[in-house]
Structure formats: C-alpha cells, structure tokens
PDB file of C-alpha atoms in Angstrom:
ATOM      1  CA  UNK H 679       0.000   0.000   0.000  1.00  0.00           C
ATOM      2  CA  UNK H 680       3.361   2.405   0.760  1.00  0.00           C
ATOM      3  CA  UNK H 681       4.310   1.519  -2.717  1.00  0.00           C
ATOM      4  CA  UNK H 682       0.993   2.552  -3.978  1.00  0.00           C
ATOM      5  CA  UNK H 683       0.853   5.892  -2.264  1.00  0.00           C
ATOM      6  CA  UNK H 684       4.227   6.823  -3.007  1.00  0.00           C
ATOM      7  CA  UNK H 685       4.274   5.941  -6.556  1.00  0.00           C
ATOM      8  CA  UNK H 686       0.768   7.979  -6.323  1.00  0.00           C
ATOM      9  CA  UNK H 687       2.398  11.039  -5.052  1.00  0.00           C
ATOM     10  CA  UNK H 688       5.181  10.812  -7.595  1.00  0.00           C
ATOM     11  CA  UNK H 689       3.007  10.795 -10.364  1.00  0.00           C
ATOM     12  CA  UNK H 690       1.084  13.903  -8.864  1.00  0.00           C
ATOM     13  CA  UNK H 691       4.459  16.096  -8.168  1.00  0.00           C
ATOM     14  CA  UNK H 692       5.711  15.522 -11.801  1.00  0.00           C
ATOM     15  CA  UNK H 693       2.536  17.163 -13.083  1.00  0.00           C
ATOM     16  CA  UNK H 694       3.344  21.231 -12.122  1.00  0.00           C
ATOM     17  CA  UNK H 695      -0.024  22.189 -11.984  1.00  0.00           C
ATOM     18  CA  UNK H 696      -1.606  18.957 -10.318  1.00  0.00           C
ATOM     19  CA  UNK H 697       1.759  19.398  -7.853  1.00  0.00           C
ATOM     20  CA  UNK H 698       0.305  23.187  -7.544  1.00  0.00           C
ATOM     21  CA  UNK H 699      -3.373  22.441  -7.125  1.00  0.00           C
ATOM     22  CA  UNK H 700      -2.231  19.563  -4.185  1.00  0.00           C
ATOM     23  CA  UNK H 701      -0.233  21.832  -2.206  1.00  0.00           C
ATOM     24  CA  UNK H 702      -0.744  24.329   0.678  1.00  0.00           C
ATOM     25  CA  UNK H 703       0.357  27.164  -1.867  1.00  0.00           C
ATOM     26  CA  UNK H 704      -3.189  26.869  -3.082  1.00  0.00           C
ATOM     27  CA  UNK H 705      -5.267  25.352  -0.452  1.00  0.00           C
ATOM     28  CA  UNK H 706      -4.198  27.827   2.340  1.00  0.00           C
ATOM     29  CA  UNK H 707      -5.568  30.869   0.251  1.00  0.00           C
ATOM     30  CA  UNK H 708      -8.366  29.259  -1.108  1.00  0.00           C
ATOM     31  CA  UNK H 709      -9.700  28.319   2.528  1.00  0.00           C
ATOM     32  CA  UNK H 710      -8.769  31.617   3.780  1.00  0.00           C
ATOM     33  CA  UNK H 711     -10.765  33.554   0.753  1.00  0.00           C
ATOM     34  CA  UNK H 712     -13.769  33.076   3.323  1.00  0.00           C
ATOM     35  CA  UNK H 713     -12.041  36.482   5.102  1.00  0.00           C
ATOM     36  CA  UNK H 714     -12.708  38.913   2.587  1.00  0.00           C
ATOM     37  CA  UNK H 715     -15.835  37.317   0.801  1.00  0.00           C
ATOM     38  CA  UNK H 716     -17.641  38.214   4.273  1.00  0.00           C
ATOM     39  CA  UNK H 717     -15.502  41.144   4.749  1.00  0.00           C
ATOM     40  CA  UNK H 718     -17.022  42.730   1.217  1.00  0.00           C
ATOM     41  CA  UNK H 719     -20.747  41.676   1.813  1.00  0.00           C
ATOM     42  CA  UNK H 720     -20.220  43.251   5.669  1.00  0.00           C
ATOM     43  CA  UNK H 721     -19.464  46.768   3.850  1.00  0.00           C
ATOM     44  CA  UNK H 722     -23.324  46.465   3.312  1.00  0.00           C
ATOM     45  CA  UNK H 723     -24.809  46.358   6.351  1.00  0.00           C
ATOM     46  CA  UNK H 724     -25.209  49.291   9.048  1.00  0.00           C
ATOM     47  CA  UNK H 725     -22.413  50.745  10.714  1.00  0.00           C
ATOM     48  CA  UNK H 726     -23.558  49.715  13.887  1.00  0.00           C
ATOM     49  CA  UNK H 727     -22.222  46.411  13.923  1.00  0.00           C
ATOM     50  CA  UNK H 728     -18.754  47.709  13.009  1.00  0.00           C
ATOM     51  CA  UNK H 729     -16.153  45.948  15.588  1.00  0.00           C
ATOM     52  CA  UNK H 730     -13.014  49.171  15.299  1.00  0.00           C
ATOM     53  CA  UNK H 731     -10.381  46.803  17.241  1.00  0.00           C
ATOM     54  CA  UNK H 732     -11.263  43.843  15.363  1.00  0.00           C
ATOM     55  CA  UNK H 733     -11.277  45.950  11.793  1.00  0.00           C
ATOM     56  CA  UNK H 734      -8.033  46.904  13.082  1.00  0.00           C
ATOM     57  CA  UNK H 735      -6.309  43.687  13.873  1.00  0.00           C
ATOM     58  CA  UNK H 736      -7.766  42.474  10.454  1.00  0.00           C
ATOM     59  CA  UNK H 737      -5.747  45.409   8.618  1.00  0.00           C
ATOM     60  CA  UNK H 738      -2.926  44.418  10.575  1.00  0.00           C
ATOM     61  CA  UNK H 739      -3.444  40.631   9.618  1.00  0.00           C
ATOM     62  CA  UNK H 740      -3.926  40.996   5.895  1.00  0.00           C
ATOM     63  CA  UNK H 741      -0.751  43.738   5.666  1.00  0.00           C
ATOM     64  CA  UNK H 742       1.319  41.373   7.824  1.00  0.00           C
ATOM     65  CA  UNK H 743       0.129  38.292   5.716  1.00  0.00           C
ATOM     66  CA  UNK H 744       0.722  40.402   1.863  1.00  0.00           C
ATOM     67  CA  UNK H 745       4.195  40.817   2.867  1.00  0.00           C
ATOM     68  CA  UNK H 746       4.539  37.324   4.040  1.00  0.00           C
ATOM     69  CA  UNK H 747       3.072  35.544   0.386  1.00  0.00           C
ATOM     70  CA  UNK H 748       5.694  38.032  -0.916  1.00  0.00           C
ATOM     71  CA  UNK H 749       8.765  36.646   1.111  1.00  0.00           C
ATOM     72  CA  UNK H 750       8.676  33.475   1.031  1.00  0.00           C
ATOM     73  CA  UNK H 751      10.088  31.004  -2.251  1.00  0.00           C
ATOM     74  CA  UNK H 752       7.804  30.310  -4.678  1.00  0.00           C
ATOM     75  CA  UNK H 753       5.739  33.860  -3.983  1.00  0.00           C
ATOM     76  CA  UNK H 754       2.291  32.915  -3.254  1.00  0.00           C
ATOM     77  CA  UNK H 755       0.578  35.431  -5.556  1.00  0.00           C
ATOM     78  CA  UNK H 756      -3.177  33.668  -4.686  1.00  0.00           C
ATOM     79  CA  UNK H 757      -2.175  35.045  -0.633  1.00  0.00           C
ATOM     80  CA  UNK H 758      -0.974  37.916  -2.011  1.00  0.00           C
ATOM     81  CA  UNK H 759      -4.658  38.295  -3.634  1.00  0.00           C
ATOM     82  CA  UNK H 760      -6.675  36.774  -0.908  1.00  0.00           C
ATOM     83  CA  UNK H 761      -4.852  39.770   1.952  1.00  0.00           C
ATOM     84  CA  UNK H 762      -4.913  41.966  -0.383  1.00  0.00           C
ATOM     85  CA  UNK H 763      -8.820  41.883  -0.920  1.00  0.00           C
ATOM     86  CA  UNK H 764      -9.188  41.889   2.282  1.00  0.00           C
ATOM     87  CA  UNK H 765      -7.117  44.780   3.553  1.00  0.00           C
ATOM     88  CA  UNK H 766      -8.907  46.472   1.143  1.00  0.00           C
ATOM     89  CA  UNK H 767     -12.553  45.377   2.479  1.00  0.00           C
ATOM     90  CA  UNK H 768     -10.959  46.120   6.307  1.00  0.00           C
ATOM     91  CA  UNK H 769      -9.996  49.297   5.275  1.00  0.00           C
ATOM     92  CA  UNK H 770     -13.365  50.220   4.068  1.00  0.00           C
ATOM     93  CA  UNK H 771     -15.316  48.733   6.872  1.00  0.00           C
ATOM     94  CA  UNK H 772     -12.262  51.407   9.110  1.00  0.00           C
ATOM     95  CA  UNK H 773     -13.132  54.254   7.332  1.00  0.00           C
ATOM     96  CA  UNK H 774     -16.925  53.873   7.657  1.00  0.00           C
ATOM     97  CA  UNK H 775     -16.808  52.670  11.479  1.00  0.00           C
ATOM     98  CA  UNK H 776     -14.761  56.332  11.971  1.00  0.00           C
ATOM     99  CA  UNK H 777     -17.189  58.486   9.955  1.00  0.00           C
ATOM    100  CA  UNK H 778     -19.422  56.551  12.008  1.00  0.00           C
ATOM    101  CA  UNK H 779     -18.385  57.579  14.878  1.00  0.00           C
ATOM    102  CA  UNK H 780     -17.012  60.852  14.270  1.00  0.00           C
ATOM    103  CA  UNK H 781     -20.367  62.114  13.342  1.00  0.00           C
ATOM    104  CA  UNK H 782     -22.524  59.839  11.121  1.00  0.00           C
ATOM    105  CA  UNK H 783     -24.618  58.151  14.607  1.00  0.00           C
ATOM    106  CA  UNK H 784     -25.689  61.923  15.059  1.00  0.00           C
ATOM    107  CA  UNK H 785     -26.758  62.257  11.372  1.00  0.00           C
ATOM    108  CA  UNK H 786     -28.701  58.622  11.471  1.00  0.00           C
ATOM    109  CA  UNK H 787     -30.391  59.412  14.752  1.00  0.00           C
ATOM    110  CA  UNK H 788     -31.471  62.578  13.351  1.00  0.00           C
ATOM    111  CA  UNK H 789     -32.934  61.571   9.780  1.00  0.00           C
ATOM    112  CA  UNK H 790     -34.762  58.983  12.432  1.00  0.00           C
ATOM    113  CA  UNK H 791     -35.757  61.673  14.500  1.00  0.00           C
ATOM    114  CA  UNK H 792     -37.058  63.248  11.309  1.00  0.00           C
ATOM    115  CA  UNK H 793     -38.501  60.289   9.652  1.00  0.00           C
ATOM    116  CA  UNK H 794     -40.691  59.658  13.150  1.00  0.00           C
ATOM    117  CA  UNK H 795     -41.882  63.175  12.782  1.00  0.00           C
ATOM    118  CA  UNK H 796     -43.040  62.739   9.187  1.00  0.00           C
ATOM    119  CA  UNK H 797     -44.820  59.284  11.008  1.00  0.00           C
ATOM    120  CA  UNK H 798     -46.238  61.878  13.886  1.00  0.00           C
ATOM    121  CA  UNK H 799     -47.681  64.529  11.454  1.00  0.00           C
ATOM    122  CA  UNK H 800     -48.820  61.910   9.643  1.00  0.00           C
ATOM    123  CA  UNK H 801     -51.046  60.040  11.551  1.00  0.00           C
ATOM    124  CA  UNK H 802     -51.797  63.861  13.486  1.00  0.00           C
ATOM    125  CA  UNK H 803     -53.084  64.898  10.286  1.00  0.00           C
ATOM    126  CA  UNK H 804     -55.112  61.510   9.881  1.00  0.00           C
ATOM    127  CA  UNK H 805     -56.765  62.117  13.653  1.00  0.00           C
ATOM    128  CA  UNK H 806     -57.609  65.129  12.987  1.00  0.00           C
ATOM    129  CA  UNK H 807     -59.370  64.755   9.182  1.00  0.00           C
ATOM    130  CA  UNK H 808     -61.565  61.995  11.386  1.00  0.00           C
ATOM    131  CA  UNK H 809     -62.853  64.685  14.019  1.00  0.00           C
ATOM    132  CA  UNK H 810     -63.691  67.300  11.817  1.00  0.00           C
ATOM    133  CA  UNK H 811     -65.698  64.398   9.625  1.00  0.00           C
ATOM    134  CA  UNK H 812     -66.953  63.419  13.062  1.00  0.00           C
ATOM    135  CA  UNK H 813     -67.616  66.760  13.892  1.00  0.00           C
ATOM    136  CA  UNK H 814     -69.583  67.807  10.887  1.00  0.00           C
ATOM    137  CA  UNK H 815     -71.352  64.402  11.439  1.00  0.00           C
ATOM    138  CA  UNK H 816     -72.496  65.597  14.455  1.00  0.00           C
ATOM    139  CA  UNK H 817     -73.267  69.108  13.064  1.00  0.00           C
ATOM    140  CA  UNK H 818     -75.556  67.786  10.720  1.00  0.00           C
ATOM    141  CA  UNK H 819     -77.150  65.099  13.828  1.00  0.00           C
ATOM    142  CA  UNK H 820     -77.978  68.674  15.296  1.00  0.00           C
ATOM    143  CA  UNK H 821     -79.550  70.533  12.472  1.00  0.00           C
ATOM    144  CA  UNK H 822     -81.782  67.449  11.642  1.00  0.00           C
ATOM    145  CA  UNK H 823     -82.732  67.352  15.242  1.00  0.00           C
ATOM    146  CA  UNK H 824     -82.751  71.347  15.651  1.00  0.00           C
ATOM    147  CA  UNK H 825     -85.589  71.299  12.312  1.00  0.00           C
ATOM    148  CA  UNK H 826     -87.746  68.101  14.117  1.00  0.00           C
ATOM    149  CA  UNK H 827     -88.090  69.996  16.655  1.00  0.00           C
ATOM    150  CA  UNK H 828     -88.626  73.409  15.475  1.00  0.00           C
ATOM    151  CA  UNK H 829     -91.263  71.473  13.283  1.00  0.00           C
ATOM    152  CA  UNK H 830     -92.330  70.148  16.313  1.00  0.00           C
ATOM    153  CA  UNK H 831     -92.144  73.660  17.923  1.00  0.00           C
ATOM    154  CA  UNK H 832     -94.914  75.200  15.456  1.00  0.00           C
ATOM    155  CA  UNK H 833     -97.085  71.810  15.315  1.00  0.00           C
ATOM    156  CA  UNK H 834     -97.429  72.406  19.091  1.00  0.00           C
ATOM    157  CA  UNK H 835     -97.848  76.177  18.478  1.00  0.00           C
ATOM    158  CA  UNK H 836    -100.814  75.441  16.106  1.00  0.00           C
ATOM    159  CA  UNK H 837    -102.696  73.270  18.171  1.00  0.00           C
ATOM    160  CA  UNK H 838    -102.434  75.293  20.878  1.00  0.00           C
ATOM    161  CA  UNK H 839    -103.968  78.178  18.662  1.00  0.00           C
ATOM    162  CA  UNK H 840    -106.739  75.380  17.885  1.00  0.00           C
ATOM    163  CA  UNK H 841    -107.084  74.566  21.402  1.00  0.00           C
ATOM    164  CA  UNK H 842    -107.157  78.262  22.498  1.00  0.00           C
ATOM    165  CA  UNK H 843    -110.112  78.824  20.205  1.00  0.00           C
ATOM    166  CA  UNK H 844    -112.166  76.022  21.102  1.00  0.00           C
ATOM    167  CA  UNK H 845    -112.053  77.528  24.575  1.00  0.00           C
ATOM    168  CA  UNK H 846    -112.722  81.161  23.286  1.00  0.00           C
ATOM    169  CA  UNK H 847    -115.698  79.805  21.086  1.00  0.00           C
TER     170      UNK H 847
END
C-alpha cells in the first residue's frame, strides 16, 4: 500500500499544476478567501455592527500576511490576492466605522428623529381629518334634530292656537 501511495504522489508532483493544485500554496488561500468574501458583503450592512479593534487587527493581519506571500520562495501570488482583498474590504469597513463615529450616529439618529416626525404629522393629520368628519357628522345630527323639533315647535304652536279657540268659542 506504501508503494501505492508513493508511486501515487510521484506521479502527482511531476505534473506542475496537479503538484500546484495539491499543495498548501493553493489550499491555504483558497480556505482563507472566506475572510474577505464576508468582509465585502459586511461593507453592506449598518455601521452599527462595526467591531473598530477587530477591523483593526484584520488590517494588521492581511498587511502582515501580503508581505509574508511576498517573502517566502515560490511567492504565493493567490495570498498575495486573498490579503490583499481583504485589507482592502478592512480598510473600508475602518473608514466607515470612523465616519461613524465621528459624526454619522448623530446624522442617522437625526434623519430617524425626522422620519418619526413625518410618522407623527402623519397620523396627526389623519386624527384630525376623522374629528372634523366626526364633527360635521355631528353638526348635521344637530340641524336634523334642531328642524324636528322646530317642526315640532310650530305643530305644538298650532294646536295650541286650535285649542285656544275652542275655549274662546
């Protein structure tokens, strides 16, 4: 079975780019590319979440790591390009946690403050359109009630008159 393996192996290092795609040149990277894919979709979501000493230690991480894929024999251009994307995303996800900080928290809570007051007005303006319909409702409940009675009034009036003059005649 030793024989098997190594004569296995053999075969596999005398082919450069099966030798390539077998070795940790290209299997370290391409595990590691995990980094920066979620680094890049993170520069989506809200600054909030933003960790500053861990977007730190990640710049740190990816420069240290570019210079390493740089220094050592064969270069490692496929590190080079996974640290590199990633400093890059870090970076970004730095300079928004700052402006963030710096300023931007007071600029979100304030388009929130506004956006709540747009909400307020809103449903102000809705309240009130129902009272004055309610209102004139009731208006009109009082006319109609104000005229039956009125009517009422001078049907009362006449046969009083009637009654008035039966005791006059």
């Amino acid at each position: 079975m030793a024989v098997a393996i190594k004569a296995l192996n053999a075969r596999i290092r005398a082919n450069p780019t099966l030798d390539y795609f077998c070795s940790t040149h290209f299997w370290g990277p391409a595990s590691n590319f995990g980094i920066p894919i979620a680094a890049v979709m993170d520069t989506q979501k809200d600054p909030d979440i933003i960790s500053g000493p861990m977007t730190a230690a990640l710049i740190g991480y990816s420069g240290v790591f570019m210079r390493y894929s740089m220094a050592v024999t064969p270069k490692n251009y496929l590190l080079f390009g996974c640290h590199a994307v990633n400093f890059t995303a870090q970076v970004t996800q730095g300079y928004r946690f700052v402006n963030h900080c710096l300023g931007g928290k007071a600029k979100s809570v304030e388009a929130q403050a506004k956006e709540g007051l747009q909400g307020v007005k809103g449903g102000a303006n809705e309240g009130l359109a129902k009272i004055q319909g309610g209102a004139n409702e009731g208006l009109e409940k009082v006319k109609d009630g104000a005229n039956k009675a009125f009517v009422k009034v001078e049907e009362l009036g006449q046969q009083a008159k009637a009654e008035v003059k039966k005791v006059i005649s």
